[in-house]
Amino acid sequence: MVAKFRRDITPSKSRLGYDISAFGGIDAFTEENSLSPSIGSYGYNIQLRGGVLQNCIGVNMPTYKVGEKDITLPSLVPLGDVLKKLHHYRGVGVEDSSDKMLAYSYDGKFYKCDLLSESDFTPLEGAPTAVGDVTFINYYTAGRDTALIYHSAGLTTFDNETVTNYESLPYLNSVTMLYERAFGISSAEDKVYFSAPLNPTDFSVEGGGGEITIRDDLGKLIKIISFAGAIYIFKEYGIYRLSVVGAPTDYVLSKVVEVDDKIVAGTIAHTPSGVVLLVGKALKLFDGYNLKELERGLTALIDSTEFSSGCYFDDNYFLSCKLKTEGEKVGDERDITVRCNNGVLVLNLVSGGMGVMRGADIIGFYPVLTSTIKEVFVVYGNGRSHRAGKLTNDGRLYGEPLEKLWRSARTNFKDVYNFKVLKRIALDTRHDLSITVKQGTQEVTRTAYGYNREATVPFNTSGYDFCFELRAEDDLYVRGVKLIFDFIRRYFP
């Protein structure tokens, strides 16, 4: 019998460092193993600005400064009502120069309050009760700034003194202004209406207005806006352009885009880059001719868009929606419950920075920009809806810190042959946080303390792939991470 011998070779080991000098965004769409560990695959209450992982937006009381005085938007509780929509009425041309905040409630009533001084909401005396969609537009006429309120009962105008109702108008779901006319859509009639020149209260043919009927298979009319010198008409599955140069007989209507998924009307927002909107669960940029998808990895976090709303302000596009969860409850999800939405996605259209906020049931955004006020007020869909809120940058919900989570993509570093042993993680962090490492079946959590220098945390986990999470109960600010591994070559006998 001849003995069989085997030559054993000890696998070689290499010490390698992986630097995350800048966090690269959030991508919940792409297969994780093809992503860098600098890319987040899941998270909430985080924002990426200039490659730094930090606090996302929060919400607080709608308090703002006018001079040295702090003023808070009032509640509708004394009136036994809840907010559905807000509008900033600019009173620049009014003799007493008084800005106001107008409100539309779930009971279909209209209210007003002073914006530049402390006051309560009071009924807009003489305004009718409405149902459904309402459009507010600021308009200058007869030497006075006037709020135009288009609703189910026609049109109501308010010039800071007088309320006037016009009942002969069609019910317009959405209205916009271009040149000297108002343009509106009627979803029920599938028609586009335009007003007489310089008279947004008269849409009759006799008075100089008119109507256009659109018959196709692209669904209902949902939104109308003015953009780049033309009127754009949004249907559920398509976009039309109405060229309004010259007399109405010269108007030209053309179909621009057809889409397969439904356009979400409340998310349509005009920005300097174009019109941003949701098509299904995909965020698109419309330049007047084509649609381009934005940040598919970020919008892959969306679960439902039924109550979504979008707004552009100060380079950022804010999108409220219902976000996917893993069963955890954050903010109002835990304490008050949410009925419509549970979060907000934030996309900076200039820098490309992005963020995810969880824990607030926001259904509408209402920016106010004056010489002294620069705020985005919000309306809620849950038990907070009696009073507006205000967006902040502190990652808190009415002063209470929102839990923050960032999870890296799970990756094998495109290396299936080497066994990875994590030795330590070094973080450049200002605040305390916990680090959870997942390798194979192992899951180990350590605490990193915020220093003015790098915090180093030892580990000894191992596996062929790797994932880590950063969690913070309070503030978050991480400038970079360095991962130190031993790569051990797989032994083949």
mmCIF file of C-alpha atoms in Angstrom, residues 76 82-87 100-105 108-113 121-122 124 136 149:
data_model
loop_
_atom_site.group_PDB
_atom_site.id
_atom_site.type_symbol
_atom_site.label_atom_id
_atom_site.label_comp_id
_atom_site.label_asym_id
_atom_site.label_seq_id
_atom_site.Cartn_x
_atom_site.Cartn_y
_atom_site.Cartn_z
ATOM 1 C CA LEU A 76 -57.784 76.378 13.998
ATOM 2 C CA VAL A 82 -58.458 71.516 10.734
ATOM 3 C CA LEU A 83 -56.128 72.756 7.989
ATOM 4 C CA LYS A 84 -56.155 71.428 4.461
ATOM 5 C CA LYS A 85 -54.297 74.148 2.549
ATOM 6 C CA LEU A 86 -52.477 77.476 3.116
ATOM 7 C CA HIS A 87 -51.694 80.472 0.948
ATOM 8 C CA LYS A 100 -51.896 87.621 5.350
ATOM 9 C CA MET A 101 -52.044 83.869 5.533
ATOM 10 C CA LEU A 102 -55.196 82.390 4.031
ATOM 11 C CA ALA A 103 -56.361 78.928 5.024
ATOM 12 C CA TYR A 104 -58.712 76.353 3.503
ATOM 13 C CA SER A 105 -60.091 73.734 5.884
ATOM 14 C CA GLY A 108 -64.553 73.645 3.149
ATOM 15 C CA LYS A 109 -64.259 76.987 4.930
ATOM 16 C CA PHE A 110 -61.822 79.853 4.366
ATOM 17 C CA TYR A 111 -59.921 81.756 7.066
ATOM 18 C CA LYS A 112 -57.398 84.591 7.288
ATOM 19 C CA CYS A 113 -54.829 85.867 9.759
ATOM 20 C CA PHE A 121 -57.451 82.908 12.302
ATOM 21 C CA THR A 122 -60.846 84.436 11.612
ATOM 22 C CA LEU A 124 -63.138 85.034 5.584
ATOM 23 C CA PHE A 136 -55.046 80.354 -4.706
ATOM 24 C CA ILE A 149 -59.560 81.699 -4.924
#
